């Protein structure tokens, strides 16, 4: 893909230092994820300061139902990213363009129905979650407005997936810089200036995501004219759509069921009262920030795996399958220890309520002390997903939540004290990591791929010299 190489700053995962490439790829995503966290963090700070703890509890509980529907399509975006990275590794420029066109059409086919269904279904979802009466109205407003912005959210994440597959992780950072600045300005304008309360915070977030999507479209059109990328849907190749769904749908359904599980967890959180709800919401901002290393390195793992698999560079794949999870685990542990050490000064920015701070502090320690296990688990999962083996990772993800985390939380609530339910996270993290390490050791499919690289260190096929039949 000579044209592509000349027109973008991309990272070729099929050659050079593995650690250097992973870090160069991950750093923009780390910064971008921090900016994404700023969306919710600014909402939290502004809502807490101008609207109070009950409004803060409403914002915290409203994010889960939105994720349930969005995550299916974000997983499909991951499927697009995997296929694009594989075709990049194979040097198949035409197929990359076709996949991008199909992805654009799918954004509209999925985003518009989600906005409509989500808006209508919001009251029933919140009722299922057991949202208390004193936060109901704010939760209803916030959730509905964010659902309306679903099209922009899906569009941005689909385009970001395409760019990651191409090896370009820097562009999405700049989209988020624009979006984050817009979100902060609109938050202050709508909530602080115009007194729109929770509705204003939701409008600011949705508007910012739409802006990110629009900017990403124009960027792809300018930097990758060979893709013939369009704003509106143009073509929908059913063969490509089938391939995308075959990879992305299991990941998306897994993500959605995972988010649905979080919503089920939220019912336990809600049952403890608004102070615990607010504490969990505040803690989620900190644990979310520490999650940036996990997401970034895992995205690099998927692109690394896909490109090298597409290029049949099995020896290099063999070198990276231990190295990348180790990097992710170490970085996450270090970041987690830093935030545990300084958690109280940070938490006091969000609330001065003594019990809110107690619950938030307990939540932060329980999650961050073990989050490195989740980092290792997630990196291995993305390495495996990158070569197209998504079934096992899907099953383990679901088991980690539905067979371990949620039952553990309910047992803690039933037989001990519901305000300690956050300790179900370490149990599930260790379970997931153990299962994925087991896949590395025992899976015949994975052993077959890795064994192809033995004795041929450094002999992988360079990017663009091998073509996979369409």
Short mmCIF file of C-alpha atoms in Angstrom, two decimals:
data_model
loop_
_atom_site.label_atom_id
_atom_site.label_comp_id
_atom_site.label_asym_id
_atom_site.label_seq_id
_atom_site.Cartn_x
_atom_site.Cartn_y
_atom_site.Cartn_z
CA UNK A 1 0.00 0.00 0.00
CA UNK A 2 2.48 2.57 -1.23
CA UNK A 3 -0.07 5.36 -1.45
CA UNK A 4 -1.16 4.82 2.11
CA UNK A 5 2.40 4.85 3.38
CA UNK A 6 3.07 8.20 1.77
CA UNK A 7 -0.06 9.88 3.01
CA UNK A 8 -0.12 9.07 6.67
CA UNK A 9 2.04 8.63 9.66
CA UNK A 10 1.39 4.99 10.36
CA UNK A 11 2.99 2.33 12.48
CA UNK A 12 4.00 -0.83 10.65
CA UNK A 13 3.65 -3.55 13.26
CA UNK A 14 5.30 -6.15 11.02
CA UNK A 15 8.84 -4.84 11.50
CA UNK A 16 11.04 -2.94 13.95
CA UNK A 17 11.05 -3.01 17.74
CA UNK A 18 7.86 -4.57 19.10
CA UNK A 19 7.93 -2.58 22.34
CA UNK A 20 8.66 0.68 20.53
CA UNK A 21 5.85 0.15 18.03
CA UNK A 22 3.36 -0.83 20.72
CA UNK A 23 4.22 2.21 22.82
CA UNK A 24 4.14 4.60 19.85
CA UNK A 25 0.77 3.18 18.87
CA UNK A 26 -0.56 3.17 22.44
CA UNK A 27 0.54 6.63 23.62
CA UNK A 28 -1.94 8.58 21.45
CA UNK A 29 -4.70 6.20 22.56
CA UNK A 30 -3.69 6.70 26.19
CA UNK A 31 -3.96 10.47 25.78
CA UNK A 32 -7.19 10.05 23.83
CA UNK A 33 -8.69 7.81 26.51
CA UNK A 34 -7.77 10.35 29.14
CA UNK A 35 -9.61 12.96 27.11
CA UNK A 36 -12.59 10.64 26.84
CA UNK A 37 -12.52 10.25 30.60
CA UNK A 38 -12.58 14.02 30.79
CA UNK A 39 -16.04 13.93 29.18
CA UNK A 40 -17.49 12.10 32.14
CA UNK A 41 -15.15 13.70 34.67
CA UNK A 42 -16.10 17.23 33.64
CA UNK A 43 -19.76 16.20 33.70
CA UNK A 44 -19.23 14.82 37.20
CA UNK A 45 -17.42 17.90 38.50
CA UNK A 46 -19.85 20.38 36.99
CA UNK A 47 -22.96 18.42 37.96
CA UNK A 48 -21.63 17.81 41.48
CA UNK A 49 -20.75 21.46 42.03
CA UNK A 50 -23.84 23.06 40.50
CA UNK A 51 -26.51 20.35 40.95
CA UNK A 52 -25.60 18.29 44.05
CA UNK A 53 -24.97 14.66 44.97
CA UNK A 54 -28.40 13.37 43.88
CA UNK A 55 -27.85 14.69 40.38
CA UNK A 56 -24.37 13.17 40.50
CA UNK A 57 -25.90 9.80 41.37
CA UNK A 58 -28.28 10.14 38.40
CA UNK A 59 -25.42 10.75 35.96
CA UNK A 60 -23.49 7.80 37.38
CA UNK A 61 -26.36 5.33 37.04
CA UNK A 62 -27.38 6.56 33.56
CA UNK A 63 -24.26 5.50 31.69
CA UNK A 64 -24.86 1.75 31.99
CA UNK A 65 -28.07 1.38 29.92
CA UNK A 66 -26.55 3.45 27.10
CA UNK A 67 -23.51 1.18 26.98
CA UNK A 68 -25.66 -1.95 26.72
CA UNK A 69 -26.98 -0.98 23.28
CA UNK A 70 -23.90 0.85 22.04
CA UNK A 71 -21.45 -1.92 22.88
CA UNK A 72 -22.85 -4.30 20.26
CA UNK A 73 -21.94 -1.85 17.53
CA UNK A 74 -18.66 -0.81 19.08
CA UNK A 75 -17.71 -4.50 18.99
CA UNK A 76 -18.61 -4.57 15.31
CA UNK A 77 -16.28 -1.60 14.89
CA UNK A 78 -13.57 -3.75 16.44
CA UNK A 79 -14.36 -6.38 13.83
CA UNK A 80 -13.79 -3.77 11.14
CA UNK A 81 -10.46 -2.83 12.73
CA UNK A 82 -9.31 -6.46 12.81
CA UNK A 83 -10.18 -7.04 9.15
CA UNK A 84 -8.58 -3.77 8.06
CA UNK A 85 -5.37 -4.61 9.93
CA UNK A 86 -5.26 -8.06 8.34
CA UNK A 87 -5.76 -6.63 4.84
CA UNK A 88 -3.14 -3.97 5.53
CA UNK A 89 -0.73 -6.73 6.48
CA UNK A 90 -1.61 -8.51 3.24
CA UNK A 91 -1.24 -5.32 1.15
CA UNK A 92 -4.84 -5.52 -0.15
CA UNK A 93 -5.71 -1.82 -0.63
CA UNK A 94 -8.90 -2.46 -2.61
CA UNK A 95 -10.42 -4.59 0.13
CA UNK A 96 -9.60 -1.97 2.76
CA UNK A 97 -11.60 0.59 0.75
CA UNK A 98 -14.53 -1.81 0.40
CA UNK A 99 -14.55 -2.59 4.11
CA UNK A 100 -14.52 1.14 4.95
CA UNK A 101 -17.50 1.80 2.67
CA UNK A 102 -19.50 -1.01 4.23
CA UNK A 103 -18.63 0.24 7.72
CA UNK A 104 -19.95 3.72 6.86
CA UNK A 105 -23.28 2.29 5.74
CA UNK A 106 -23.53 0.22 8.88
CA UNK A 107 -23.11 3.31 11.09
CA UNK A 108 -26.44 4.65 9.84
CA UNK A 109 -28.18 1.27 9.80
CA UNK A 110 -27.36 0.84 13.49
CA UNK A 111 -27.07 4.35 14.95
CA UNK A 112 -30.49 5.68 14.01
CA UNK A 113 -32.48 2.68 15.34
CA UNK A 114 -30.48 2.73 18.58
CA UNK A 115 -31.34 6.40 19.15
CA UNK A 116 -35.05 5.74 18.63
CA UNK A 117 -35.27 2.49 20.58
CA UNK A 118 -33.13 3.82 23.42
CA UNK A 119 -35.25 6.97 23.79
CA UNK A 120 -38.47 4.96 24.00
CA UNK A 121 -37.09 2.21 26.23
CA UNK A 122 -35.33 4.44 28.79
CA UNK A 123 -38.09 4.45 31.46
CA UNK A 124 -38.37 0.66 31.37
CA UNK A 125 -34.60 0.25 31.60
CA UNK A 126 -34.33 2.58 34.58
CA UNK A 127 -37.22 0.82 36.29
CA UNK A 128 -35.46 -2.52 35.81
CA UNK A 129 -32.33 -1.02 37.37
CA UNK A 130 -34.26 0.03 40.44
CA UNK A 131 -33.33 3.71 40.14
CA UNK A 132 -34.57 5.49 43.29
CA UNK A 133 -37.38 8.03 43.01
CA UNK A 134 -35.20 10.90 44.21
CA UNK A 135 -32.88 10.59 41.20
CA UNK A 136 -35.39 9.27 38.65
CA UNK A 137 -36.15 12.45 36.71
CA UNK A 138 -32.52 13.41 36.23
CA UNK A 139 -31.56 9.87 35.23
CA UNK A 140 -34.40 9.77 32.69
CA UNK A 141 -33.38 13.05 31.09
CA UNK A 142 -29.67 12.27 30.97
CA UNK A 143 -30.14 8.78 29.51
CA UNK A 144 -32.54 9.89 26.80
CA UNK A 145 -30.36 12.76 25.61
CA UNK A 146 -27.26 10.53 25.46
CA UNK A 147 -29.22 7.95 23.46
CA UNK A 148 -30.08 10.65 20.94
CA UNK A 149 -26.36 11.18 20.45
CA UNK A 150 -25.76 7.48 19.76
CA UNK A 151 -25.22 8.01 16.02
CA UNK A 152 -22.26 10.31 16.63
CA UNK A 153 -20.79 7.94 19.20
CA UNK A 154 -21.03 4.91 16.91
CA UNK A 155 -19.75 6.87 13.90
CA UNK A 156 -16.69 8.13 15.71
CA UNK A 157 -15.77 4.74 17.16
CA UNK A 158 -16.24 3.00 13.79
CA UNK A 159 -13.93 5.51 12.09
CA UNK A 160 -11.42 5.22 14.93
CA UNK A 161 -11.45 1.45 14.41
CA UNK A 162 -10.68 1.88 10.71
CA UNK A 163 -7.78 4.20 11.51
CA UNK A 164 -6.37 1.81 14.11
CA UNK A 165 -6.48 -0.98 11.57
CA UNK A 166 -4.57 1.25 9.16
CA UNK A 167 -1.91 1.77 11.82
CA UNK A 168 -2.87 5.39 12.55
CA UNK A 169 -3.58 5.91 16.24
CA UNK A 170 -2.60 9.60 16.32
CA UNK A 171 -5.54 11.04 14.38
CA UNK A 172 -8.17 9.94 16.87
CA UNK A 173 -6.28 11.86 19.56
CA UNK A 174 -6.72 15.13 17.73
CA UNK A 175 -10.41 14.42 17.14
CA UNK A 176 -10.82 13.97 20.87
CA UNK A 177 -8.89 17.15 21.69
CA UNK A 178 -11.43 19.13 19.69
CA UNK A 179 -14.31 17.18 21.18
CA UNK A 180 -13.08 17.46 24.76
CA UNK A 181 -12.57 21.21 24.55
CA UNK A 182 -16.06 21.52 23.08
CA UNK A 183 -17.49 19.37 25.87
CA UNK A 184 -15.91 21.49 28.59
CA UNK A 185 -17.09 24.75 27.03
CA UNK A 186 -20.64 23.46 26.52
CA UNK A 187 -20.76 21.98 30.04
CA UNK A 188 -19.90 25.34 31.55
CA UNK A 189 -22.28 27.14 29.20
CA UNK A 190 -25.31 24.88 29.59
CA UNK A 191 -24.99 23.84 33.25
CA UNK A 192 -23.16 26.70 34.96
CA UNK A 193 -24.26 29.51 32.66
CA UNK A 194 -27.78 28.62 31.57
CA UNK A 195 -28.73 26.45 34.55
CA UNK A 196 -29.78 23.45 32.42
CA UNK A 197 -28.61 21.00 35.10
CA UNK A 198 -28.28 17.34 34.06
CA UNK A 199 -29.90 17.96 30.68
CA UNK A 200 -27.17 20.45 29.81
CA UNK A 201 -24.40 18.01 30.71
CA UNK A 202 -25.96 15.32 28.50
CA UNK A 203 -26.38 17.70 25.55
CA UNK A 204 -22.74 18.78 25.89
CA UNK A 205 -21.50 15.18 25.81
CA UNK A 206 -23.65 14.14 22.83
CA UNK A 207 -22.78 17.24 20.83
CA UNK A 208 -19.08 16.67 21.42
CA UNK A 209 -19.25 13.09 20.14
CA UNK A 210 -21.04 14.22 16.98
CA UNK A 211 -18.25 16.72 16.41
CA UNK A 212 -15.60 13.99 16.80
CA UNK A 213 -17.39 11.87 14.22
CA UNK A 214 -17.64 14.71 11.68
CA UNK A 215 -13.98 15.66 12.09
CA UNK A 216 -12.92 12.01 11.65
CA UNK A 217 -14.84 11.79 8.37
CA UNK A 218 -13.10 14.81 6.87
CA UNK A 219 -9.72 13.57 8.09
CA UNK A 220 -10.10 10.19 6.40
CA UNK A 221 -11.29 11.85 3.20
CA UNK A 222 -8.24 14.12 3.12
CA UNK A 223 -5.51 11.71 4.24
CA UNK A 224 -6.79 8.55 2.55
CA UNK A 225 -8.39 9.62 -0.76
CA UNK A 226 -7.76 6.11 -2.13
CA UNK A 227 -10.44 4.84 0.30
CA UNK A 228 -13.08 7.10 -1.33
CA UNK A 229 -14.62 7.63 2.09
CA UNK A 230 -18.08 9.26 2.12
CA UNK A 231 -20.18 11.08 4.70
CA UNK A 232 -23.41 9.35 3.73
CA UNK A 233 -23.73 5.62 3.02
CA UNK A 234 -22.89 4.61 -0.54
CA UNK A 235 -22.42 0.86 -0.78
CA UNK A 236 -23.06 -2.14 1.45
CA UNK A 237 -21.23 -5.27 0.36
CA UNK A 238 -23.00 -8.22 1.96
CA UNK A 239 -19.89 -10.41 1.79
CA UNK A 240 -17.87 -7.81 3.68
CA UNK A 241 -20.76 -7.27 6.09
CA UNK A 242 -20.86 -11.00 6.79
CA UNK A 243 -17.11 -11.03 7.48
CA UNK A 244 -17.40 -7.99 9.75
CA UNK A 245 -20.29 -9.49 11.69
CA UNK A 246 -18.57 -12.87 11.98
CA UNK A 247 -15.74 -11.18 13.89
CA UNK A 248 -17.43 -8.16 15.41
CA UNK A 249 -20.81 -9.51 16.47
CA UNK A 250 -19.45 -11.99 19.05
CA UNK A 251 -17.25 -9.22 20.45
CA UNK A 252 -20.16 -6.77 20.38
CA UNK A 253 -22.62 -9.16 22.01
CA UNK A 254 -20.01 -9.96 24.60
CA UNK A 255 -19.48 -6.26 25.26
CA UNK A 256 -23.21 -5.66 25.42
CA UNK A 257 -23.84 -8.54 27.80
CA UNK A 258 -20.89 -7.29 29.80
CA UNK A 259 -22.48 -3.84 30.01
CA UNK A 260 -25.82 -5.44 30.81
CA UNK A 261 -24.02 -7.18 33.65
CA UNK A 262 -22.70 -3.83 34.80
CA UNK A 263 -26.29 -2.61 34.75
CA UNK A 264 -27.25 -5.59 36.91
CA UNK A 265 -24.38 -4.64 39.21
CA UNK A 266 -25.75 -1.10 39.26
CA UNK A 267 -28.97 -2.42 40.79
CA UNK A 268 -26.89 -3.57 43.77
CA UNK A 269 -25.19 -0.18 43.89
CA UNK A 270 -28.55 1.60 43.78
CA UNK A 271 -29.86 -0.57 46.61
CA UNK A 272 -27.24 0.93 48.97
CA UNK A 273 -28.63 4.47 48.67
CA UNK A 274 -27.63 7.66 46.92
CA UNK A 275 -24.42 8.18 48.96
CA UNK A 276 -23.05 4.83 47.84
CA UNK A 277 -24.25 5.54 44.29
CA UNK A 278 -22.38 8.84 44.30
CA UNK A 279 -19.28 7.20 45.80
CA UNK A 280 -19.27 4.49 43.12
CA UNK A 281 -19.75 7.11 40.42
CA UNK A 282 -16.81 9.18 41.68
CA UNK A 283 -14.60 6.10 42.07
CA UNK A 284 -15.47 5.09 38.53
CA UNK A 285 -13.87 8.28 37.25
CA UNK A 286 -10.54 7.34 38.84
CA UNK A 287 -10.62 3.66 37.91
CA UNK A 288 -11.62 4.71 34.40
CA UNK A 289 -8.55 6.91 34.08
CA UNK A 290 -6.29 4.08 35.19
CA UNK A 291 -7.95 1.90 32.57
CA UNK A 292 -6.34 3.92 29.78
CA UNK A 293 -3.17 1.80 29.67
CA UNK A 294 -5.28 -1.33 29.37
CA UNK A 295 -7.36 -0.04 26.48
CA UNK A 296 -4.44 1.51 24.62
CA UNK A 297 -2.02 -1.40 24.79
CA UNK A 298 -4.84 -3.85 24.08
CA UNK A 299 -5.73 -1.91 20.93
CA UNK A 300 -2.07 -2.07 19.92
CA UNK A 301 -2.12 -5.82 20.60
CA UNK A 302 -5.05 -6.32 18.24
CA UNK A 303 -3.44 -4.30 15.44
CA UNK A 304 -0.07 -6.00 15.99
CA UNK A 305 -1.69 -9.43 15.90
CA UNK A 306 -3.86 -8.67 12.85
CA UNK A 307 -1.10 -7.12 10.74
CA UNK A 308 1.41 -9.87 11.43
CA UNK A 309 -1.16 -12.60 10.92
CA UNK A 310 -2.21 -11.00 7.62
CA UNK A 311 1.46 -10.87 6.54
CA UNK A 312 2.03 -14.46 7.74
CA UNK A 313 4.74 -13.10 9.98
CA UNK A 314 4.23 -15.85 12.55
CA UNK A 315 7.63 -15.58 14.19
CA UNK A 316 7.06 -11.93 15.09
CA UNK A 317 3.59 -12.82 16.40
CA UNK A 318 5.28 -15.40 18.60
CA UNK A 319 7.66 -12.76 19.97
CA UNK A 320 4.87 -10.36 20.89
CA UNK A 321 2.31 -12.64 22.48
CA UNK A 322 4.09 -12.62 25.86
CA UNK A 323 5.77 -9.24 25.65
CA UNK A 324 2.65 -7.13 25.05
CA UNK A 325 0.51 -8.50 27.95
CA UNK A 326 3.50 -8.06 30.27
CA UNK A 327 3.89 -4.40 29.26
CA UNK A 328 0.19 -3.78 29.84
CA UNK A 329 0.17 -5.44 33.25
CA UNK A 330 3.21 -3.55 34.51
CA UNK A 331 1.97 -0.16 33.28
CA UNK A 332 -1.47 -0.69 34.80
CA UNK A 333 -0.05 -1.77 38.16
CA UNK A 334 2.24 1.27 38.33
CA UNK A 335 -0.56 3.69 37.42
CA UNK A 336 -2.92 2.03 39.89
CA UNK A 337 -0.46 2.36 42.78
CA UNK A 338 -0.03 6.06 42.02
CA UNK A 339 -3.76 6.71 42.11
CA UNK A 340 -4.24 4.64 45.28
CA UNK A 341 -1.59 6.75 46.99
CA UNK A 342 -3.26 10.04 46.04
CA UNK A 343 -6.88 8.94 45.98
CA UNK A 344 -8.24 11.09 48.82
CA UNK A 345 -7.09 14.50 47.49
CA UNK A 346 -8.50 13.54 44.09
CA UNK A 347 -11.81 12.28 45.48
CA UNK A 348 -12.34 15.49 47.44
CA UNK A 349 -12.54 17.38 44.16
CA UNK A 350 -15.81 15.56 43.48
CA UNK A 351 -17.54 15.50 46.85
CA UNK A 352 -17.16 16.66 50.46
CA UNK A 353 -19.68 14.21 51.88
CA UNK A 354 -17.86 11.99 54.38
CA UNK A 355 -19.70 8.77 53.54
CA UNK A 356 -19.42 9.35 49.79
CA UNK A 357 -15.65 9.65 50.23
CA UNK A 358 -15.47 6.49 52.40
CA UNK A 359 -17.31 4.43 49.82
CA UNK A 360 -15.37 5.92 46.90
CA UNK A 361 -12.01 5.28 48.59
CA UNK A 362 -12.90 1.66 49.35
CA UNK A 363 -14.02 1.15 45.75
CA UNK A 364 -10.82 2.63 44.29
CA UNK A 365 -8.52 0.44 46.39
CA UNK A 366 -10.46 -2.76 45.68
CA UNK A 367 -10.36 -2.26 41.91
CA UNK A 368 -6.91 -0.75 41.38
CA UNK A 369 -5.01 -3.22 43.53
CA UNK A 370 -5.93 -5.99 41.09
CA UNK A 371 -6.58 -4.21 37.81
CA UNK A 372 -3.23 -5.34 36.42
CA UNK A 373 -4.72 -8.84 36.17
CA UNK A 374 -7.45 -7.43 33.94
CA UNK A 375 -4.76 -5.73 31.84
CA UNK A 376 -3.02 -9.05 31.19
CA UNK A 377 -6.35 -10.73 30.45
CA UNK A 378 -7.43 -7.99 28.03
CA UNK A 379 -4.13 -7.93 26.15
CA UNK A 380 -4.18 -11.69 25.57
CA UNK A 381 -7.82 -11.49 24.49
CA UNK A 382 -6.98 -8.84 21.89
CA UNK A 383 -3.97 -10.79 20.64
CA UNK A 384 -6.26 -13.78 20.09
CA UNK A 385 -9.03 -11.64 18.55
CA UNK A 386 -6.54 -10.11 16.12
CA UNK A 387 -6.06 -13.42 14.34
CA UNK A 388 -9.83 -14.01 14.25
CA UNK A 389 -10.27 -16.46 17.14
CA UNK A 390 -13.06 -14.62 18.96
CA UNK A 391 -15.19 -17.45 20.36
CA UNK A 392 -13.07 -18.41 23.37
CA UNK A 393 -12.46 -14.80 24.41
CA UNK A 394 -16.19 -14.13 24.18
CA UNK A 395 -17.04 -17.09 26.41
CA UNK A 396 -14.42 -16.17 29.02
CA UNK A 397 -15.56 -12.54 29.07
CA UNK A 398 -19.10 -13.64 29.75
CA UNK A 399 -18.06 -16.15 32.39
CA UNK A 400 -15.88 -13.57 34.11
CA UNK A 401 -18.91 -11.35 34.57
CA UNK A 402 -21.92 -13.64 34.80
CA UNK A 403 -20.38 -16.70 36.44
CA UNK A 404 -17.94 -14.91 38.75
CA UNK A 405 -18.35 -11.16 39.31
CA UNK A 406 -22.13 -10.83 39.62
CA UNK A 407 -22.65 -13.98 41.75
CA UNK A 408 -19.77 -12.86 43.98
CA UNK A 409 -21.32 -9.41 44.38
CA UNK A 410 -24.71 -10.86 45.25
CA UNK A 411 -23.14 -13.20 47.81
CA UNK A 412 -21.33 -10.26 49.43
CA UNK A 413 -24.58 -8.27 49.54
CA UNK A 414 -26.59 -11.22 50.84
CA UNK A 415 -24.30 -12.58 53.51
CA UNK A 416 -21.97 -9.71 54.43
CA UNK A 417 -22.36 -6.01 53.63
CA UNK A 418 -23.52 -4.54 50.32
CA UNK A 419 -21.15 -1.61 50.62
CA UNK A 420 -18.28 -4.06 50.01
CA UNK A 421 -19.59 -5.44 46.70
CA UNK A 422 -16.66 -3.86 44.83
CA UNK A 423 -14.44 -6.71 46.04
CA UNK A 424 -16.06 -8.91 43.40
CA UNK A 425 -13.79 -7.17 40.85
CA UNK A 426 -10.47 -8.66 42.03
CA UNK A 427 -12.00 -12.15 42.01
CA UNK A 428 -13.21 -11.80 38.42
CA UNK A 429 -9.95 -10.20 37.21
CA UNK A 430 -7.88 -13.12 38.50
CA UNK A 431 -10.30 -15.61 36.97
CA UNK A 432 -10.15 -13.97 33.53
CA UNK A 433 -6.36 -13.71 33.51
CA UNK A 434 -5.97 -17.37 34.52
CA UNK A 435 -8.31 -18.53 31.74
CA UNK A 436 -6.51 -16.54 29.03
CA UNK A 437 -3.08 -17.73 30.13
CA UNK A 438 -4.55 -21.21 29.95
CA UNK A 439 -5.57 -20.54 26.34
CA UNK A 440 -1.97 -19.67 25.47
CA UNK A 441 -0.79 -22.93 27.03
CA UNK A 442 -3.46 -25.43 25.96
CA UNK A 443 -5.22 -24.17 22.79
CA UNK A 444 -4.36 -26.32 19.71
CA UNK A 445 -5.30 -23.45 17.36
CA UNK A 446 -2.99 -20.99 19.08
CA UNK A 447 -0.17 -23.53 19.33
CA UNK A 448 -0.49 -24.17 15.59
CA UNK A 449 -0.01 -20.49 14.74
CA UNK A 450 2.84 -19.91 17.17
CA UNK A 451 4.67 -23.06 16.12
CA UNK A 452 4.90 -21.77 12.54
CA UNK A 453 7.31 -19.07 13.69
CA UNK A 454 9.77 -21.30 15.49
CA UNK A 455 13.20 -21.41 13.98
CA UNK A 456 12.48 -18.50 11.64
CA UNK A 457 13.08 -15.51 13.94
CA UNK A 458 12.95 -12.24 12.06
CA UNK A 459 11.86 -13.87 8.78
CA UNK A 460 8.38 -12.40 8.63
CA UNK A 461 6.99 -11.09 5.34
CA UNK A 462 7.20 -7.27 5.10
CA UNK A 463 4.03 -5.22 4.95
CA UNK A 464 2.40 -5.23 1.55
CA UNK A 465 4.34 -8.11 -0.04
CA UNK A 466 1.80 -10.83 0.65
CA UNK A 467 -1.84 -10.73 -0.43
CA UNK A 468 -4.67 -12.69 1.12
CA UNK A 469 -7.34 -13.76 -1.38
CA UNK A 470 -10.58 -11.87 -0.87
#
